[in-house]
PDB file of C-alpha atoms and ligand atoms in Angstrom:
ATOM      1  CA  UNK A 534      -9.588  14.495   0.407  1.00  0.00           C
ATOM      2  CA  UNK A 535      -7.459  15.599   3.089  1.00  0.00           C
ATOM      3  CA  UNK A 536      -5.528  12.381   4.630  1.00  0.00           C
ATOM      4  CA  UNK A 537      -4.126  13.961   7.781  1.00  0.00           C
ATOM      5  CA  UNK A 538      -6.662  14.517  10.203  1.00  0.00           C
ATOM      6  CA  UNK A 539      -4.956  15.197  13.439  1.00  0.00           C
ATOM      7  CA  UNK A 540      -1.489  15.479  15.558  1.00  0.00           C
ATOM      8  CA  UNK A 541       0.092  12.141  14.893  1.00  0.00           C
ATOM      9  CA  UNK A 542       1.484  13.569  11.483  1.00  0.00           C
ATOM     10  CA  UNK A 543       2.956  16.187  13.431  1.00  0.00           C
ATOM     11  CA  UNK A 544       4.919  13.819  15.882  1.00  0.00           C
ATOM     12  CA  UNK A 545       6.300  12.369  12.548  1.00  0.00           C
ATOM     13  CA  UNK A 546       7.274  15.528  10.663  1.00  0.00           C
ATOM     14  CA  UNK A 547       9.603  16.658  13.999  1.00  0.00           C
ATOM     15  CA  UNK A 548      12.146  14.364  12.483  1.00  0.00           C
ATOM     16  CA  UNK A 549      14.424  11.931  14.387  1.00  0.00           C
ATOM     17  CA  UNK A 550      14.490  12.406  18.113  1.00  0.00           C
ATOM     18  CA  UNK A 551      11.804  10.479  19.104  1.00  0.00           C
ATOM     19  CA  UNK A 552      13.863   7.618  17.597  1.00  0.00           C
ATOM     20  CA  UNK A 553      18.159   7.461  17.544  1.00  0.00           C
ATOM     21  CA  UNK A 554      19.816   5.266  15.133  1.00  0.00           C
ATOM     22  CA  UNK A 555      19.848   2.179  17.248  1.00  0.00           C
ATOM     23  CA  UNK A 556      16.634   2.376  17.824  1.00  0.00           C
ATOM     24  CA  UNK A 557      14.917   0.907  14.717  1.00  0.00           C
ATOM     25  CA  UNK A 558      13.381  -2.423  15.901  1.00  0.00           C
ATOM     26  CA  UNK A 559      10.859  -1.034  18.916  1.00  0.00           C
ATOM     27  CA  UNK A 560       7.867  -3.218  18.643  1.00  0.00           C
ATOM     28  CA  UNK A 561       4.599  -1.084  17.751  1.00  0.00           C
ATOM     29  CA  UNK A 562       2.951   0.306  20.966  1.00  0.00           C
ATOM     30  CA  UNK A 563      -0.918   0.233  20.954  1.00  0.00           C
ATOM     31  CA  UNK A 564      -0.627   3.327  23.204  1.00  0.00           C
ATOM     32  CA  UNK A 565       0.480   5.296  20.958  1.00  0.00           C
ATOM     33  CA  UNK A 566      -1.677   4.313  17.693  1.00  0.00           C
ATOM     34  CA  UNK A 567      -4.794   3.493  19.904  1.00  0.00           C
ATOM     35  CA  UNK A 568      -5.806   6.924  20.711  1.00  0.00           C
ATOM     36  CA  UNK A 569      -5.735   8.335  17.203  1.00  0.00           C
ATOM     37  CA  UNK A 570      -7.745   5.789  15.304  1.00  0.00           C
ATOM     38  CA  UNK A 571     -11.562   6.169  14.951  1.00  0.00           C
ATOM     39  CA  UNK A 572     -14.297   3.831  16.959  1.00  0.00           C
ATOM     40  CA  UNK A 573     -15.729   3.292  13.912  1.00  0.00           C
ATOM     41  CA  UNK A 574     -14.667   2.507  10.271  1.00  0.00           C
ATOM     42  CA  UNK A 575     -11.204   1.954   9.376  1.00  0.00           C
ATOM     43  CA  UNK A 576      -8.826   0.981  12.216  1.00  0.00           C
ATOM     44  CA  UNK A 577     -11.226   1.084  14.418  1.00  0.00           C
ATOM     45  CA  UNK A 578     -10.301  -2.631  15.265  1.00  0.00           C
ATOM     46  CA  UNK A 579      -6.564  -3.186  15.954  1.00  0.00           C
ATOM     47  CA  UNK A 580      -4.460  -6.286  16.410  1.00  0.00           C
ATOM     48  CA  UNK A 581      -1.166  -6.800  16.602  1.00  0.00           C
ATOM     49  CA  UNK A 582       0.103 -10.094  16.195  1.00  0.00           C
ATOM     50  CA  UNK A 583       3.743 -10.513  16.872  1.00  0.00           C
ATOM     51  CA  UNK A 584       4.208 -13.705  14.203  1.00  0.00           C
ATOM     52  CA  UNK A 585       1.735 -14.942  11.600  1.00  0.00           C
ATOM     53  CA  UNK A 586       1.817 -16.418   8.115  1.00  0.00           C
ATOM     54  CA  UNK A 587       0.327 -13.733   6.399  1.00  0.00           C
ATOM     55  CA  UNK A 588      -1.450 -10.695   7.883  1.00  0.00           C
ATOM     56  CA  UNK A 589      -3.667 -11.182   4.496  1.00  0.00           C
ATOM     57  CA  UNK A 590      -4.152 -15.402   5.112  1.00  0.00           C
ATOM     58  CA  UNK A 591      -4.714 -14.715   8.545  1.00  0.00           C
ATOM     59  CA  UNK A 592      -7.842 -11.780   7.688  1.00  0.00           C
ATOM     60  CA  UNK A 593      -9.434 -13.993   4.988  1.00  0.00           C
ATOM     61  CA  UNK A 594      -9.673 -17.052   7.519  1.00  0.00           C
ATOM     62  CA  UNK A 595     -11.205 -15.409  10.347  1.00  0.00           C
ATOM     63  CA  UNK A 596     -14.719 -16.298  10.702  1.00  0.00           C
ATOM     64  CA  UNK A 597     -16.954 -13.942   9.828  1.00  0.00           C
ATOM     65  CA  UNK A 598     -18.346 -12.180  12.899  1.00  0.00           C
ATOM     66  CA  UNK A 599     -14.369 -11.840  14.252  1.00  0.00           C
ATOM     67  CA  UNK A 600     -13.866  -9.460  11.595  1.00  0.00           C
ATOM     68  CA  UNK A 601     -15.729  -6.368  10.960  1.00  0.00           C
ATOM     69  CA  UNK A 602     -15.518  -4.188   8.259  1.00  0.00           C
ATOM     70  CA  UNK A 603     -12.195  -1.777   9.048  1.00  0.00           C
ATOM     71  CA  UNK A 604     -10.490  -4.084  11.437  1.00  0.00           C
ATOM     72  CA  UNK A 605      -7.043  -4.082  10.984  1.00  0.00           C
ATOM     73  CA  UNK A 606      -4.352  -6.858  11.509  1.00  0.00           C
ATOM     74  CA  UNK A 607      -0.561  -5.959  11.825  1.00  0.00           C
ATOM     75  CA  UNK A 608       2.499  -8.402  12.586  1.00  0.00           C
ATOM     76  CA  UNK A 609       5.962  -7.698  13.532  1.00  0.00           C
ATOM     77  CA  UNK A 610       6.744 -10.762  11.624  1.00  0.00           C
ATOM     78  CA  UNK A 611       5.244 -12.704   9.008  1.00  0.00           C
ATOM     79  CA  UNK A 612       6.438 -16.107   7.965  1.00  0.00           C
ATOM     80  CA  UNK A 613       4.910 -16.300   4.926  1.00  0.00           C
ATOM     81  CA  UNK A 614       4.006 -13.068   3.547  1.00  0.00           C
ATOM     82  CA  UNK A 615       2.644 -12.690   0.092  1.00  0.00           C
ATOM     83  CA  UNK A 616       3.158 -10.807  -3.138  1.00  0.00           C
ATOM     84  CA  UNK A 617       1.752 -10.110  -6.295  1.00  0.00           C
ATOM     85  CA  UNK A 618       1.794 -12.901  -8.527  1.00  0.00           C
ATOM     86  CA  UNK A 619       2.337 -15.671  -5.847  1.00  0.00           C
ATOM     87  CA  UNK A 620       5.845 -14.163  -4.742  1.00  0.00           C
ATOM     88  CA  UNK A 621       7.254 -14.017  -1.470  1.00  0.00           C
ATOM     89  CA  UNK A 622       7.216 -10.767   0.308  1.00  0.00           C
ATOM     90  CA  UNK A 623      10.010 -11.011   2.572  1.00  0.00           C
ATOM     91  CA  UNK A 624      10.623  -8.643   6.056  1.00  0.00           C
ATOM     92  CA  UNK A 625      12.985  -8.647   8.360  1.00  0.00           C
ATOM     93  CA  UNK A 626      10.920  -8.320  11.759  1.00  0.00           C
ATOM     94  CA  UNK A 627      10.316  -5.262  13.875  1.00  0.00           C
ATOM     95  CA  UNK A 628      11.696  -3.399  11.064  1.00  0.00           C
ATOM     96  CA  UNK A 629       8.779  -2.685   8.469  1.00  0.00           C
ATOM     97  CA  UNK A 630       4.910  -2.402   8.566  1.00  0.00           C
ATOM     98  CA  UNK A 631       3.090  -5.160   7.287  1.00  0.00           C
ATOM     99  CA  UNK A 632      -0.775  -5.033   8.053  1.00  0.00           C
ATOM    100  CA  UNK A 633      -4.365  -5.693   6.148  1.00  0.00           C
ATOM    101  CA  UNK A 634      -7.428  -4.071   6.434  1.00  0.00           C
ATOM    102  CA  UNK A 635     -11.127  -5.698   6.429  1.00  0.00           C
ATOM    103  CA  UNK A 636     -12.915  -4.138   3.527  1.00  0.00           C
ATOM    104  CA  UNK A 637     -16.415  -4.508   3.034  1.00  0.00           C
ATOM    105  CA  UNK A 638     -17.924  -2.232   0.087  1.00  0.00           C
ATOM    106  CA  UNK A 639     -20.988  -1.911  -0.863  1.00  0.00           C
ATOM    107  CA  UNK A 640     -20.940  -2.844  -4.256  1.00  0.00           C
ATOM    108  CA  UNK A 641     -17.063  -4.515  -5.589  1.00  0.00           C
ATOM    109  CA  UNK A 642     -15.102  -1.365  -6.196  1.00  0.00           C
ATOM    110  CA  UNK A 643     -12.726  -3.588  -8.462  1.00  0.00           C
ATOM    111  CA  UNK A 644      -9.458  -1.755  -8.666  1.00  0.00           C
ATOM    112  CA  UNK A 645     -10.136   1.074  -7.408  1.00  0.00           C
ATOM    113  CA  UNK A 646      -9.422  -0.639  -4.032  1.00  0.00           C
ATOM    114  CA  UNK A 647      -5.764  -0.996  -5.136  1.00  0.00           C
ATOM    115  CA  UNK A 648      -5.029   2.587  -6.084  1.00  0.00           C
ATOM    116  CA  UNK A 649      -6.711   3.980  -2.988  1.00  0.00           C
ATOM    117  CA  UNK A 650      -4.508   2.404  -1.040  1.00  0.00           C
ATOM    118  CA  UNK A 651      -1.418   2.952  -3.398  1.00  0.00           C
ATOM    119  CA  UNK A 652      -2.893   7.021  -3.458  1.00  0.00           C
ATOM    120  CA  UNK A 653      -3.362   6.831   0.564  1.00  0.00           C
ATOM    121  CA  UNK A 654      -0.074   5.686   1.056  1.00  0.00           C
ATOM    122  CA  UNK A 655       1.317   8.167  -0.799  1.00  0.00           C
ATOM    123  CA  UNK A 656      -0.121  10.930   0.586  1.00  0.00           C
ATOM    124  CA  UNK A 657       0.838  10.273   4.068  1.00  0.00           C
ATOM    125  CA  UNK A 658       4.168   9.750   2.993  1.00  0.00           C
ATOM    126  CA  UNK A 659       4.122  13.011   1.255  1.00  0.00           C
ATOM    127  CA  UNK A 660       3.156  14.459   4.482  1.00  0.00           C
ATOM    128  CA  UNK A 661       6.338  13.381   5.769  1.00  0.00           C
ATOM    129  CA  UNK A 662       8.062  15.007   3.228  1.00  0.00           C
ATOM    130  CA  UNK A 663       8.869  12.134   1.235  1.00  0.00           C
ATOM    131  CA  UNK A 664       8.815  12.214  -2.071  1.00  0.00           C
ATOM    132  CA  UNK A 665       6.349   9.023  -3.389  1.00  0.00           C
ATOM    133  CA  UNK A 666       4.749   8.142  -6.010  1.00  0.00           C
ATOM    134  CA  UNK A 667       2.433   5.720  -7.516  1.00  0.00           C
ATOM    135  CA  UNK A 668       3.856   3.066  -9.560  1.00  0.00           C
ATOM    136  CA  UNK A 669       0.382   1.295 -10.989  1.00  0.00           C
ATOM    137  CA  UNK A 670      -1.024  -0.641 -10.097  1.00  0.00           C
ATOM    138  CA  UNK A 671      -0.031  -1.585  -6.383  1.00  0.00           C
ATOM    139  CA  UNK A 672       3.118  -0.317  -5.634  1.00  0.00           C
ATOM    140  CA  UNK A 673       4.386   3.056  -4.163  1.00  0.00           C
ATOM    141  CA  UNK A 674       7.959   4.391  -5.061  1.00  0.00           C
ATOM    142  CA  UNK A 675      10.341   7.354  -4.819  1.00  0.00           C
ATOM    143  CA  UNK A 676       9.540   9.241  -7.274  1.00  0.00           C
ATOM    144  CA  UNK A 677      12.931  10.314  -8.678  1.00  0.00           C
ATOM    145  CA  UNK A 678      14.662   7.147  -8.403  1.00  0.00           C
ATOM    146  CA  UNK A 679      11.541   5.003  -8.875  1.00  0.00           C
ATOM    147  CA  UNK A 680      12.687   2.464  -5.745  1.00  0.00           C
ATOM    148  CA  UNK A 681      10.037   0.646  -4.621  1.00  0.00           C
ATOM    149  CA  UNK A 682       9.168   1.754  -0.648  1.00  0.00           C
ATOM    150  CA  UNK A 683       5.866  -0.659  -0.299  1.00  0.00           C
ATOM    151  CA  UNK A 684       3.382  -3.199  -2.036  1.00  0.00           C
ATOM    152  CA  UNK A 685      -0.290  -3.558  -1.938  1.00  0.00           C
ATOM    153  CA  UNK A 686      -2.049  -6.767  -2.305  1.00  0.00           C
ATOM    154  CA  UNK A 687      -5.392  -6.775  -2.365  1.00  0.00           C
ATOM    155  CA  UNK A 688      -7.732  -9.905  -1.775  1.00  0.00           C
ATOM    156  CA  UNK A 689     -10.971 -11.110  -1.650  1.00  0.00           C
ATOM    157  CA  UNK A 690     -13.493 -14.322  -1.013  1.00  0.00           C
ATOM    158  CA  UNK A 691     -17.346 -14.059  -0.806  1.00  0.00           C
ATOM    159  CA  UNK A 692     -19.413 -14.717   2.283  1.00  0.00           C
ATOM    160  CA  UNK A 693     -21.426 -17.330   2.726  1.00  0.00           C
ATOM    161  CA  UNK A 694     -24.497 -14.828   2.676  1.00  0.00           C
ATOM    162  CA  UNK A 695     -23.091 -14.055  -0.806  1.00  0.00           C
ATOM    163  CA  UNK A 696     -21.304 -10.533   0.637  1.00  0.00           C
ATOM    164  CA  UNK A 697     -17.969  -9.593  -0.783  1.00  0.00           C
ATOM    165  CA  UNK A 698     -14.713  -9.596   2.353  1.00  0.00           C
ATOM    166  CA  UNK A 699     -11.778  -7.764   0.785  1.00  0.00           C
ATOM    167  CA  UNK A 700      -8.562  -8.014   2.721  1.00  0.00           C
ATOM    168  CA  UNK A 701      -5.743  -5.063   1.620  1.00  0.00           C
ATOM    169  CA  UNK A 702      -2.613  -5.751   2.576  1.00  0.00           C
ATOM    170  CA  UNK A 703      -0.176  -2.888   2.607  1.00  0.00           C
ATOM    171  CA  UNK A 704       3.870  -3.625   3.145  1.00  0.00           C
ATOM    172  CA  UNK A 705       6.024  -0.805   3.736  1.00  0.00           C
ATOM    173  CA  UNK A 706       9.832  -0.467   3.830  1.00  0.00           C
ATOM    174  CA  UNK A 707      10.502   1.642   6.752  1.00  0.00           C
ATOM    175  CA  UNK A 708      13.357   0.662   9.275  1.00  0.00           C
ATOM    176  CA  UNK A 709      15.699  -1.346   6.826  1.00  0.00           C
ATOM    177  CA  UNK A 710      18.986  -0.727   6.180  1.00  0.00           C
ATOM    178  CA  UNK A 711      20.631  -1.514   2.874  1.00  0.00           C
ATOM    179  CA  UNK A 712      21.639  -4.911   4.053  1.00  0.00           C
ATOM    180  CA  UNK A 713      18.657  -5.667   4.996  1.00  0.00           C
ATOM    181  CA  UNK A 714      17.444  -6.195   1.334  1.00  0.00           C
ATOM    182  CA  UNK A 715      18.744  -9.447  -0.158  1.00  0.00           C
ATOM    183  CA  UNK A 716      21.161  -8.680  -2.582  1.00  0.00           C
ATOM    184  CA  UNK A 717      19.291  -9.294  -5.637  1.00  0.00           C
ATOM    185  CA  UNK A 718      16.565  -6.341  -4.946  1.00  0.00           C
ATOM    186  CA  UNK A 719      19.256  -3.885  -3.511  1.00  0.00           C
ATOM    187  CA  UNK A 720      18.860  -1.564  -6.817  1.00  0.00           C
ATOM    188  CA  UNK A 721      15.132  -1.467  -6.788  1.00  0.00           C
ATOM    189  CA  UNK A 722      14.126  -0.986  -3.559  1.00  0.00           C
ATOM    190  CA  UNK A 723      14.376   1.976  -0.607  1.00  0.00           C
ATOM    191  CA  UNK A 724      13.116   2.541   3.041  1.00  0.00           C
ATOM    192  CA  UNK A 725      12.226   5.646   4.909  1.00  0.00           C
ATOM    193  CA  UNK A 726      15.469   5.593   6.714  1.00  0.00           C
ATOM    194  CA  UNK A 727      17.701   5.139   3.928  1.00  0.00           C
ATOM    195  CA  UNK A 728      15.856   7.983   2.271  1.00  0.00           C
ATOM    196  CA  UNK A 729      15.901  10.315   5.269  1.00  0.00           C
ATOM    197  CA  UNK A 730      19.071   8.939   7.641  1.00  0.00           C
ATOM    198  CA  UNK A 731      17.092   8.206  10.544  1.00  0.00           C
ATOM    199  CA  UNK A 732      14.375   5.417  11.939  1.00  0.00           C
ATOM    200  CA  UNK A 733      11.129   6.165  12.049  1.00  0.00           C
ATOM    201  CA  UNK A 734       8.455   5.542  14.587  1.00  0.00           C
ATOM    202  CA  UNK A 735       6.376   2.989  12.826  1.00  0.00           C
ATOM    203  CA  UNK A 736       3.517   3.156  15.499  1.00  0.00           C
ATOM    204  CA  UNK A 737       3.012   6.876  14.441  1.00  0.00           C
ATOM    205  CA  UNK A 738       3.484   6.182  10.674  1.00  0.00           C
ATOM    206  CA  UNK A 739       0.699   3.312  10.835  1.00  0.00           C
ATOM    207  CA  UNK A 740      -1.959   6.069  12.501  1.00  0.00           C
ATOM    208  CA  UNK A 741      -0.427   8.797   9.878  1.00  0.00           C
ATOM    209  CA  UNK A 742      -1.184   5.235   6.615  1.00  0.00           C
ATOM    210  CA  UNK A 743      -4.726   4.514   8.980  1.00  0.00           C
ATOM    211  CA  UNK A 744      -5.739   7.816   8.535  1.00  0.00           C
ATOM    212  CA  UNK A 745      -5.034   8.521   5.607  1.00  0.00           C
ATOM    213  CA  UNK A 746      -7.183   5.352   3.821  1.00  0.00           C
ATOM    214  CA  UNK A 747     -10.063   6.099   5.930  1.00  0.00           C
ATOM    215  CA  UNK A 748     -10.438   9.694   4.055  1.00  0.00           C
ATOM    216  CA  UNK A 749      -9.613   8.065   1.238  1.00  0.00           C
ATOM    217  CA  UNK A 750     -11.988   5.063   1.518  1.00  0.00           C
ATOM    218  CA  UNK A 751     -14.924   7.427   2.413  1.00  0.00           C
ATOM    219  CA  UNK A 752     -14.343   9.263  -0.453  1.00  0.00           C
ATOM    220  CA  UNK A 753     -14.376   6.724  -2.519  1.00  0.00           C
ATOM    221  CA  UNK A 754     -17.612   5.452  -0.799  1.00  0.00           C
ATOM    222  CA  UNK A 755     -19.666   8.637  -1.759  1.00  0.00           C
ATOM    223  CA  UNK A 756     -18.457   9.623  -4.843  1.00  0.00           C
ATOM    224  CA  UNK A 757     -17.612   5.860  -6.638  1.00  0.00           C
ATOM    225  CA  UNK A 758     -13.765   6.789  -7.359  1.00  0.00           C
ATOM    226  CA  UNK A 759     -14.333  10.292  -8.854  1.00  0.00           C
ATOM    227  CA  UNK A 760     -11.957  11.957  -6.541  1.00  0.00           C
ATOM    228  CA  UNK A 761      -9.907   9.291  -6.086  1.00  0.00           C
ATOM    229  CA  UNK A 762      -9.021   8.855  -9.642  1.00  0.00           C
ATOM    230  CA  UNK A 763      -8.740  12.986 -10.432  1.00  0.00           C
ATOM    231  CA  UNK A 764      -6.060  13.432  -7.754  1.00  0.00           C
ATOM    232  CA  UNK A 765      -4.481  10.018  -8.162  1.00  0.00           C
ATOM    233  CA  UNK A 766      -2.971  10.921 -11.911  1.00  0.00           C
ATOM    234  CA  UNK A 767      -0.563  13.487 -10.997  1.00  0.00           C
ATOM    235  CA  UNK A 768       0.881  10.882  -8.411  1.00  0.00           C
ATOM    236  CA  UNK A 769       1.172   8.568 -10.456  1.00  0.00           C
ATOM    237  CA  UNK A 770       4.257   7.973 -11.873  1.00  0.00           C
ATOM    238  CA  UNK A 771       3.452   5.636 -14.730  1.00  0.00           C
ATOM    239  CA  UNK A 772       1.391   7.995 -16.451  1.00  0.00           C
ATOM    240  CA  UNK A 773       3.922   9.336 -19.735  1.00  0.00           C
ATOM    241  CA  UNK A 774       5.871   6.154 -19.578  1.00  0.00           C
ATOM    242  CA  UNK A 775       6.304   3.862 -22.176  1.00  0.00           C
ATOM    243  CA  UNK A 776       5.770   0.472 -21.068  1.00  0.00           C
ATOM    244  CA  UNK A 777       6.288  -3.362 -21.671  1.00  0.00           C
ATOM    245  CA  UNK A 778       3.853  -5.094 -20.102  1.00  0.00           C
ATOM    246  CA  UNK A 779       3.601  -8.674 -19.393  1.00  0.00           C
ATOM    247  CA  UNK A 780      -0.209  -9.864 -19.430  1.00  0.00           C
ATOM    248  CA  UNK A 781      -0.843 -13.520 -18.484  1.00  0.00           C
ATOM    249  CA  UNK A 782       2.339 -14.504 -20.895  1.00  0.00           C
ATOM    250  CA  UNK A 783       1.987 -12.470 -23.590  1.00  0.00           C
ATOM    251  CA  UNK A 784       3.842  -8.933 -23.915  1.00  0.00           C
ATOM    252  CA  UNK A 785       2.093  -5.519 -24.889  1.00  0.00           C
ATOM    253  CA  UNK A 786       4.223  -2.341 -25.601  1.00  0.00           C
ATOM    254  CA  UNK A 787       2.869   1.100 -24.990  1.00  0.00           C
ATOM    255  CA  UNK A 788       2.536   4.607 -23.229  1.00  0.00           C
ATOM    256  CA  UNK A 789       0.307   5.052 -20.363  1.00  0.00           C
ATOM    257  CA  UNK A 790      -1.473   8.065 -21.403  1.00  0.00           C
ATOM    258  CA  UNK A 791      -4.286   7.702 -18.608  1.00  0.00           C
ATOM    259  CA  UNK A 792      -5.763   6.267 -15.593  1.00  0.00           C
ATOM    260  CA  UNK A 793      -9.755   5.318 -16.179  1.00  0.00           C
ATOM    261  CA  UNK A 794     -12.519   5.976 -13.884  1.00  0.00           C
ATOM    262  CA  UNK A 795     -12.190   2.475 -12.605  1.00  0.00           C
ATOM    263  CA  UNK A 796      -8.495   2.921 -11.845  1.00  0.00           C
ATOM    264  CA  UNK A 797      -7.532   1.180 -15.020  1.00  0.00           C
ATOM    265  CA  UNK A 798      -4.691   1.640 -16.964  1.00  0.00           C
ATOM    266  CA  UNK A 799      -5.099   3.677 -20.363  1.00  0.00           C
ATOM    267  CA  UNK A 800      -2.410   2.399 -22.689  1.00  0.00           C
ATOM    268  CA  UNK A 801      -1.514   3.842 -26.124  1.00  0.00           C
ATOM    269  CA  UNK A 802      -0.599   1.321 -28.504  1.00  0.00           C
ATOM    270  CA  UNK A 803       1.926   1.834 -31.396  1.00  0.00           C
ATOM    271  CA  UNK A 804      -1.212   1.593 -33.841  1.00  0.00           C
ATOM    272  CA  UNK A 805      -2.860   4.509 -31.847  1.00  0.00           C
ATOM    273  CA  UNK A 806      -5.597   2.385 -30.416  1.00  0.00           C
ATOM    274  CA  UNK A 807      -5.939   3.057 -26.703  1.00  0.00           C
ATOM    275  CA  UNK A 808      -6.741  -0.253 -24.292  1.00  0.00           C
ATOM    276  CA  UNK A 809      -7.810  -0.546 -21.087  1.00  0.00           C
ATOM    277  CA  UNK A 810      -5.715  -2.424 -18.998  1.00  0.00           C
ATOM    278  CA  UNK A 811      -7.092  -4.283 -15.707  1.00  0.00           C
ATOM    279  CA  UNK A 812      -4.149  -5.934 -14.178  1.00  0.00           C
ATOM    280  CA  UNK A 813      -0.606  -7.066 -15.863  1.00  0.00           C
ATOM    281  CA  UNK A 814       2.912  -6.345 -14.420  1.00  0.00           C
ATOM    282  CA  UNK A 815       5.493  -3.634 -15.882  1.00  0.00           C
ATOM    283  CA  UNK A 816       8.629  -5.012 -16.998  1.00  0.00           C
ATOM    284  CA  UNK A 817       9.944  -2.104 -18.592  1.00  0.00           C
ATOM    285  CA  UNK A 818       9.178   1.873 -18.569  1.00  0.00           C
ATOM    286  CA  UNK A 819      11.343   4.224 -19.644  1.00  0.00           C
ATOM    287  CA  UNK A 820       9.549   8.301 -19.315  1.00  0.00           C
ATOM    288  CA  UNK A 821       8.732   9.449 -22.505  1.00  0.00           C
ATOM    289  CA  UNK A 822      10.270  13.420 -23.118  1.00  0.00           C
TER     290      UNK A 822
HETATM  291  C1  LIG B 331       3.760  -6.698  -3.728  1.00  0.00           C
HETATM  292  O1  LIG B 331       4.392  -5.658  -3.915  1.00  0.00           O
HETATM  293  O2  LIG B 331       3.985  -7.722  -4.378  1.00  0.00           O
HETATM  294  C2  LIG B 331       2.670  -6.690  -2.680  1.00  0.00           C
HETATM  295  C3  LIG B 331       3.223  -6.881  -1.305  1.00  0.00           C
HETATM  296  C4  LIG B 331       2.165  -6.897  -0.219  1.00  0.00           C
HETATM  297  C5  LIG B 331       2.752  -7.228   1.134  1.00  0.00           C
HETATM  298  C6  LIG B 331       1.766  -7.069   2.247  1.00  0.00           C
HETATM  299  S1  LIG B 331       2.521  -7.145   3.840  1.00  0.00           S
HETATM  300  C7  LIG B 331       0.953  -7.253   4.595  1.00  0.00           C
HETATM  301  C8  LIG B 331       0.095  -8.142   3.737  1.00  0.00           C
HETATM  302  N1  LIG B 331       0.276  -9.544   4.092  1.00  0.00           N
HETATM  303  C9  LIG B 331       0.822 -10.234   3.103  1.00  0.00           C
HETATM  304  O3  LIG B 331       1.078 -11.463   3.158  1.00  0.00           O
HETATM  305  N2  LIG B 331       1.071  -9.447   2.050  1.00  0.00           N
HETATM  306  C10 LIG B 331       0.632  -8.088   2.289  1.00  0.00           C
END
């Protein structure tokens, strides 16, 4: 899979003088993300919304012939932006991206929807020289420090003609400063500018994320995750870890020795057994030597 397809990546990797310090809260420009994004497939339907709910709630409501499969909905602002496990996700405006994507797969590619996005994200931030990593199952961190930069959400509601709409929703900390973050997150969480000392143009970084899940989404279209998976595990910073995980209530202790060919998590138990894990939330991991 190669994510980067064309110039805007290079715009991005020139480093700060498109953008000076004070200059973190331009609006996105459709002129400059419009021209690099396909007429067909992912992004190939943009809108830009400067306040809504959710970009997620808003994609799931639409009726059915407003949104085609790739459209893509970004706000500036959302008022009541979700999480994982019914939490508020919580932006300051103008200063991140927060957008969803219309997905609509052929047959229900389960998790696997999660990690490409998670593996996309990563690899466009990678092109910027940034050092990310995959924290499974949906969120995307520095990988020395293990800060979380950005979230996926991932949802879903059948058609009435019985066809499955998924709705991605990708969050991404990229123009916030430290105070920014409320106080109680300040030790777990980074942006791109805090990483790298300057802003970033997020117009260019949402063709460079665009881009980058369309090569990854029609890879996994042809080959059912294959590739996906394969290069996925050495981004993936879980993998070695020992974990606590909390699933529905009850707590399982392990180490992720694997990711499955569904995107699953492959956990070593303390007996030796190995389970599969579909979805649960890590409480603890500490890197096994
Ligand atoms: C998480 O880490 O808990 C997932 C966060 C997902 C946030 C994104 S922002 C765009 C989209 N709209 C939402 O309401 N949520 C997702």
């Amino acid at each position: 899979m190669s994510p980067h397809a064309s110039s805007p990546d290079a715009r991005l990797s020139e480093g700060p003088e498109n953008l000076s310090p004070g200059m973190s809260q331009i609006p996105l420009n459709p002129e400059e993300i419009l021209p690099y994004l396909p007429s067909q497939g992912i992004g190939s339907v943009l809108e830009i919304l400067d306040e809504i709910s959710s970009t997620n709630t808003y994609l799931l409501s639409l009726p059915r012939d407003q949104c085609p499969h790739g459209m893509v909905a970004a706000a500036e602002n959302q008022t009541a932006g979700k999480g994982r496990h019914g939490r508020r996700w919580l932006a300051p405006p103008y200063r991140n991206l927060s957008f969803s994507i219309v997905l609509r797969p052929k047959t229900n590619p389960g998790g696997l929807v999660t990690l490409a996005a998670a593996y996309a994200t990563v690899q466009a931030l990678r092109g910027l020289s940034i050092p990310a990593a995959i924290k499974w199952p949906n969120d995307v961190v520095e990988s020395k420090s293990g800060l979380k930069l950005g979230g996926i959400l991932c949802e879903a509601r059948q058609e009435k003609d019985t066809t499955l709409r998924m709705v991605l929703g990708i969050g991404l900390n990229v123009n916030l400063e430290i105070g920014d973050f409320p106080e109680e997150i300040r030790d777990q969480a980074t942006s791109l500018h805090l990483l790298l000392g300057h802003p970033f143009d997020r117009s260019v970084l949402l063709v460079s994320l665009l881009q980058s899940f369309g090569s990854v989404w029609s890879s996994l279209e042809k080959d059912g995750g294959e590739t996906l998976v394969r290069e996925s595990r050495p981004l993936c910073a879980t993998l070695g870890c020992n974990l606590r995980l909390d699933m529905h209530g009850h707590t399982l202790e392990g180490i992720a020795v694997d990711l499955d060919p569904k995107g699953r998590l492959v956990l070593r138990l303390p007996s030796g057994v190995h389970q599969i894990i579909e979805i649960g939330e890590i409480r603890k991991s500490t890197k096994v030597d």
